Amino acid sequence: MTGYASVDWSSAQVETARLVLRPLRPQDADLLLGDREEPGSWCRDPAGDRGTGLRTAVTERATGRLIGAADLYAEPGPVPGTARIDLWIAAWARGRGHGTEVVTGLCAWAFRQGVVRVELLAGALDERAHRVALAAGFRREGLLRSALVGRDRVDAVLYGRLATDPPTPPRRGLPDVSELTDGVATIRPLRAGDEAALLDERLDPESQRWATSTRLWTAQDIRVFVAGTGPAWLAGTEARFAIVDAASNTCAGSLGLRMSVPAFRIAEIGYGLRASWRGFGLTTRAVRLVTDWAFFRAGIARLELGAAVENAASRRVAERAGFQPEGIARMRLPTSTGGRTDEARYGLLPPG
């Protein structure tokens, strides 16, 4: 293919500080196909042939070792100037910033050829792909349902970067956090391994009593919810925490901070605890930890919290954590029996 600046894309080579992206060779196929397919990876067929752009093997500059594959190809359509990147890095070579380096290098090359816009598709639950896109200066633009094909069709998030965009990562609404603790309670992002504890929490009769849906959580629902923690955090829509007993390192429940009015930096908190861990004050401690993080680290201007009027335990947690009652919202909450109920509303402002 001839590029926008009369460059032959099919034979082009792109070089970065640590990598060389050279044209694919037939002998690359066996290695790439032998260690590539997994849910949510970008590059679906590194040995295939699009015939519409630059197809490269990603190799280490110092050793020549093959570590992945990347495509840059022009999108068909009536308006020229848009290209898309597909990327796959071998599992053993990840965690070293190679993906970001590849994407940044391909973008720079494409913009030099006259491309105006570059796109990436990241599997909706593929946290690694989202991090690479953001680190390379791409902006999240929306969800495409069933847009990626691997073993199954999966939803994808569309990321875009324009030639006029800065190459630096966009500002994120929710900063990363490893864990926060007061020595008794710890909160950290939900992660693989928390699923059984969360299912125990959600299926407990008391939790079901105050649920806002008639649908019961299933093991698959929980797996998807936990897997979506990283992507939701990176999107700036929700921070999902595990509430952990610091002494035993046991997941006792969960706490969520959802951006309810992002433009005004207003967020809402919700929480739940497993039956065997209630009565020890863990939820109140966890809420205090997350409110400090929200105000002083995440730049939240106002926190809100709601509980069914008759849910005395949840209301006590709110009040002990410093939230102020702000009134009753009539019939605001759906119930687990299909009806509606009044909600007690609470608010909290940054100290000072």
XYZ file of C-alpha atoms in Angstrom:
352
model
C 0.000 0.000 0.000
C 1.197 3.540 -0.693
C 0.982 5.806 2.338
C -0.435 9.315 2.485
C 3.077 10.730 1.978
C 3.884 8.352 -0.892
C 5.608 5.876 1.418
C 5.255 2.156 0.796
C 3.687 1.001 4.064
C 4.190 -2.688 3.321
C 7.990 -2.419 3.481
C 8.385 0.319 6.074
C 10.363 -0.209 9.280
C 9.663 1.718 12.475
C 12.307 2.078 15.174
C 11.964 3.212 18.793
C 14.448 3.504 21.639
C 14.393 -0.215 22.472
C 12.492 -1.841 19.612
C 12.505 -2.395 15.883
C 9.198 -2.965 14.099
C 10.118 -4.689 10.853
C 7.893 -6.275 8.176
C 6.543 -9.702 9.107
C 8.304 -12.730 7.625
C 6.796 -16.161 6.967
C 9.031 -17.739 9.620
C 7.527 -15.442 12.283
C 4.133 -17.128 12.064
C 4.844 -20.270 14.073
C 6.284 -18.393 17.022
C 3.495 -15.830 17.068
C 0.706 -18.369 16.748
C 2.266 -20.625 19.364
C 1.905 -18.100 22.173
C -0.723 -15.533 21.443
C -4.430 -16.226 21.788
C -6.127 -15.118 24.972
C -9.367 -13.274 25.752
C -9.151 -9.547 25.223
C -5.863 -9.404 23.306
C -5.781 -6.842 20.531
C -4.023 -8.717 17.762
C -6.423 -11.428 16.613
C -4.458 -12.963 13.782
C -0.799 -11.962 13.580
C -0.179 -14.450 10.767
C -3.162 -13.272 8.711
C -3.140 -10.794 5.864
C -5.119 -7.562 5.878
C -3.306 -6.288 2.807
C -4.168 -2.707 3.782
C -1.221 -1.308 5.704
C 1.867 -1.865 7.797
C 2.223 -5.354 9.347
C 5.182 -5.655 11.655
C 7.039 -8.052 13.874
C 8.034 -6.366 17.146
C 11.662 -7.189 17.946
C 14.180 -6.087 20.548
C 16.723 -3.691 19.123
C 19.604 -5.142 21.147
C 18.964 -8.849 20.493
C 16.650 -9.059 17.480
C 14.389 -11.318 19.545
C 10.750 -11.421 18.423
C 8.408 -10.318 21.225
C 5.126 -9.612 19.434
C 3.328 -8.206 16.435
C 1.663 -4.917 15.560
C -0.456 -3.689 12.671
C -1.072 -0.153 11.454
C -3.636 -0.096 8.701
C -5.770 2.501 6.950
C -9.459 2.276 7.699
C -11.596 2.011 4.555
C -14.188 4.704 4.097
C -15.084 7.860 2.219
C -12.913 10.128 4.418
C -9.166 9.319 4.278
C -6.789 9.985 7.111
C -7.810 7.437 9.776
C -5.652 4.453 10.735
C -6.021 1.750 13.375
C -3.433 -0.102 15.438
C -3.653 -3.735 16.528
C -1.062 -4.952 19.005
C -0.010 -8.156 20.694
C 2.964 -8.607 23.050
C 4.009 -12.092 24.233
C 3.095 -12.801 27.856
C 6.731 -13.221 28.929
C 7.650 -9.777 27.518
C 4.884 -7.774 29.204
C 5.222 -5.376 32.093
C 8.204 -3.546 30.596
C 6.435 -0.738 28.741
C 6.865 -2.354 25.330
C 3.211 -1.950 24.357
C 3.228 1.774 25.023
C 6.507 2.162 23.129
C 5.104 0.322 20.101
C 1.884 2.319 19.996
C 3.658 5.647 20.503
C 6.161 4.814 17.753
C 3.479 3.745 15.277
C 1.453 6.880 15.967
C 4.449 9.119 15.352
C 5.210 7.291 12.081
C 1.568 7.456 10.936
C 1.250 11.165 11.647
C 4.399 11.825 9.616
C 2.711 10.111 6.658
C -0.265 12.451 6.865
C -2.626 10.325 8.971
C -4.956 12.574 10.947
C -6.444 10.119 13.432
C -5.314 6.799 14.919
C -7.682 4.406 16.719
C -7.287 1.480 19.099
C -9.843 -1.061 20.253
C -9.316 -2.467 23.758
C -11.370 -5.348 25.102
C -13.809 -3.960 27.666
C -12.248 -6.065 30.468
C -8.643 -5.904 29.213
C -7.039 -3.608 31.797
C -3.588 -3.986 30.238
C -4.836 -2.692 26.866
C -6.563 0.285 28.486
C -3.374 1.230 30.327
C -1.320 1.097 27.129
C -3.828 3.268 25.254
C -3.911 5.903 27.982
C -0.132 5.897 28.446
C 0.270 6.528 24.698
C -1.929 9.626 24.843
C -5.179 8.137 23.540
C -8.581 9.298 24.769
C -11.510 7.064 25.577
C -14.329 7.662 23.091
C -17.007 5.044 23.742
C -18.076 1.414 23.971
C -18.541 -0.771 20.883
C -20.680 -3.812 21.608
C -19.396 -7.208 20.450
C -16.676 -5.546 18.387
C -13.676 -7.851 18.990
C -13.459 -11.458 17.922
C -11.305 -14.019 19.716
C -12.635 -17.253 21.167
C -15.854 -15.267 21.654
C -17.123 -11.884 20.598
C -16.452 -9.274 23.283
C -17.293 -5.622 23.807
C -14.519 -3.136 23.105
C -13.685 0.416 24.126
C -12.737 2.744 21.289
C -9.716 4.960 21.915
C -8.627 7.723 19.555
C -5.655 10.035 19.178
C -5.373 12.940 16.755
C -2.203 14.276 15.209
C -2.835 17.491 17.151
C -3.220 15.744 20.535
C -0.325 15.856 23.005
C 1.526 12.533 23.353
C 1.217 12.638 27.140
C -1.373 10.578 29.046
C -4.687 12.388 29.597
C -5.571 13.376 33.155
C -7.404 10.569 34.919
C -10.403 11.138 37.161
C -9.536 8.402 39.674
C -5.863 7.897 40.593
C -4.390 4.453 41.197
C -4.098 3.202 44.769
C -2.528 0.010 46.087
C -4.068 -0.101 49.554
C -5.117 2.128 52.438
C -5.236 0.986 56.054
C -5.744 2.223 59.610
C -4.236 -0.939 61.075
C -7.612 -2.615 61.629
C -9.364 -2.239 58.281
C -7.690 -2.169 54.871
C -9.176 -1.205 51.545
C -7.602 -2.126 48.212
C -8.876 -2.565 44.654
C -10.921 -5.703 44.050
C -8.850 -8.417 42.379
C -8.982 -12.020 41.216
C -9.469 -14.237 44.257
C -12.118 -12.000 45.848
C -14.992 -13.594 43.939
C -16.083 -16.138 46.569
C -16.142 -13.497 49.311
C -18.179 -11.115 47.181
C -20.683 -13.789 46.225
C -21.058 -14.667 49.907
C -21.717 -11.007 50.660
C -24.234 -10.454 47.855
C -26.244 -13.635 48.482
C -26.554 -13.150 52.235
C -30.269 -12.765 53.213
C -29.673 -9.367 54.840
C -27.885 -8.097 51.736
C -30.688 -9.401 49.532
C -33.234 -7.688 51.744
C -31.774 -4.278 50.866
C -30.812 -5.053 47.269
C -32.071 -2.647 44.614
C -32.789 -5.330 42.006
C -34.894 -8.472 41.864
C -32.063 -10.303 40.076
C -29.743 -12.448 42.189
C -26.003 -12.215 41.664
C -24.432 -15.279 40.049
C -20.839 -16.494 40.116
C -20.432 -15.294 36.522
C -21.792 -11.844 37.425
C -19.198 -11.588 40.187
C -16.347 -12.698 37.901
C -17.248 -10.009 35.360
C -17.651 -7.398 38.106
C -14.238 -8.119 39.606
C -12.574 -8.295 36.169
C -14.073 -4.907 35.350
C -12.460 -3.207 38.345
C -9.347 -1.997 36.501
C -11.127 -0.763 33.341
C -13.792 1.074 35.388
C -11.069 2.706 37.493
C -9.107 3.776 34.411
C -12.266 5.153 32.801
C -12.814 7.288 35.894
C -16.328 5.974 36.432
C -15.974 3.840 39.563
C -13.429 2.764 42.180
C -14.176 -0.759 43.456
C -12.548 -1.667 46.766
C -12.342 -4.819 48.839
C -12.836 -4.301 52.572
C -10.160 -6.427 54.236
C -9.556 -7.383 57.858
C -5.968 -6.205 58.373
C -5.075 -8.880 60.929
C -6.146 -11.905 58.890
C -5.975 -10.387 55.378
C -9.497 -11.745 54.763
C -11.830 -10.066 52.290
C -14.814 -9.126 54.449
C -16.862 -7.160 51.930
C -16.743 -4.471 49.309
C -17.057 -0.721 48.901
C -17.671 1.246 45.734
C -17.148 4.910 44.892
C -19.054 5.835 41.735
C -18.740 9.172 39.954
C -22.394 10.188 39.907
C -21.813 13.719 38.513
C -18.302 13.671 37.005
C -18.433 17.248 35.713
C -19.041 18.512 39.267
C -16.655 15.970 40.923
C -19.536 14.467 42.914
C -19.339 10.776 43.836
C -21.590 8.316 45.646
C -20.486 5.575 48.038
C -22.045 2.154 48.556
C -20.889 -0.767 50.724
C -21.673 -4.279 51.872
C -20.203 -6.726 54.376
C -20.297 -10.501 54.766
C -22.505 -11.658 57.660
C -19.625 -13.187 59.616
C -17.755 -9.858 59.675
C -20.545 -7.556 60.792
C -20.453 -5.867 64.183
C -16.677 -5.184 64.262
C -16.751 -1.660 62.832
C -14.923 -2.588 59.625
C -17.376 -0.845 57.307
C -17.219 2.471 59.157
C -13.414 2.335 59.138
C -13.389 1.497 55.431
C -15.720 4.388 54.617
C -13.477 6.798 56.522
C -10.446 5.529 54.613
C -12.109 5.974 51.246
C -13.481 9.437 52.071
C -9.971 10.656 52.938
C -8.651 9.211 49.677
C -11.530 10.728 47.713
C -11.038 14.242 49.061
C -7.247 14.440 49.326
C -6.085 12.162 46.477
C -8.911 12.003 43.940
C -10.051 15.613 44.162
C -13.691 14.789 44.903
C -15.673 17.909 45.871
C -18.662 16.202 47.486
C -19.568 12.656 48.561
C -23.100 11.338 48.757
C -24.603 8.215 50.250
C -28.082 6.735 50.311
C -29.796 3.936 52.216
C -33.330 2.663 52.501
C -35.050 4.517 55.331
C -35.546 1.261 57.251
C -31.946 0.080 56.751
C -30.761 1.118 60.207
C -27.363 -0.612 60.003
C -26.347 1.140 56.784
C -27.541 4.492 58.109
C -25.505 4.051 61.302
C -22.367 3.481 59.227
C -23.005 6.689 57.286
C -23.487 8.750 60.429
C -20.488 7.267 62.242
C -18.326 8.025 59.205
C -19.322 11.696 59.395
C -22.005 11.931 56.708
C -24.752 14.460 57.418
C -28.453 13.631 56.844
C -29.911 15.739 54.046
C -33.466 14.489 53.804
C -35.683 11.723 52.481
C -36.065 11.032 48.763
C -39.518 9.530 48.408
C -39.779 6.243 46.490
C -36.258 6.697 45.086
C -35.018 3.133 45.553
C -36.232 -0.007 43.778
C -36.460 -3.049 46.039
C -35.618 -6.738 45.762
C -39.334 -7.543 45.709
C -40.065 -5.343 42.693
C -41.459 -2.379 44.598
C -40.008 0.974 45.615
C -39.066 2.548 48.945
C -37.981 5.867 50.416
C -34.268 6.601 50.635
C -32.434 8.508 53.366
C -29.880 10.777 51.726
C -26.543 11.804 53.250
C -23.739 14.145 52.190
C -20.154 14.814 53.177
C -17.867 17.727 52.274
C -14.074 17.972 52.518
C -12.892 19.060 55.966
C -12.197 22.723 56.460
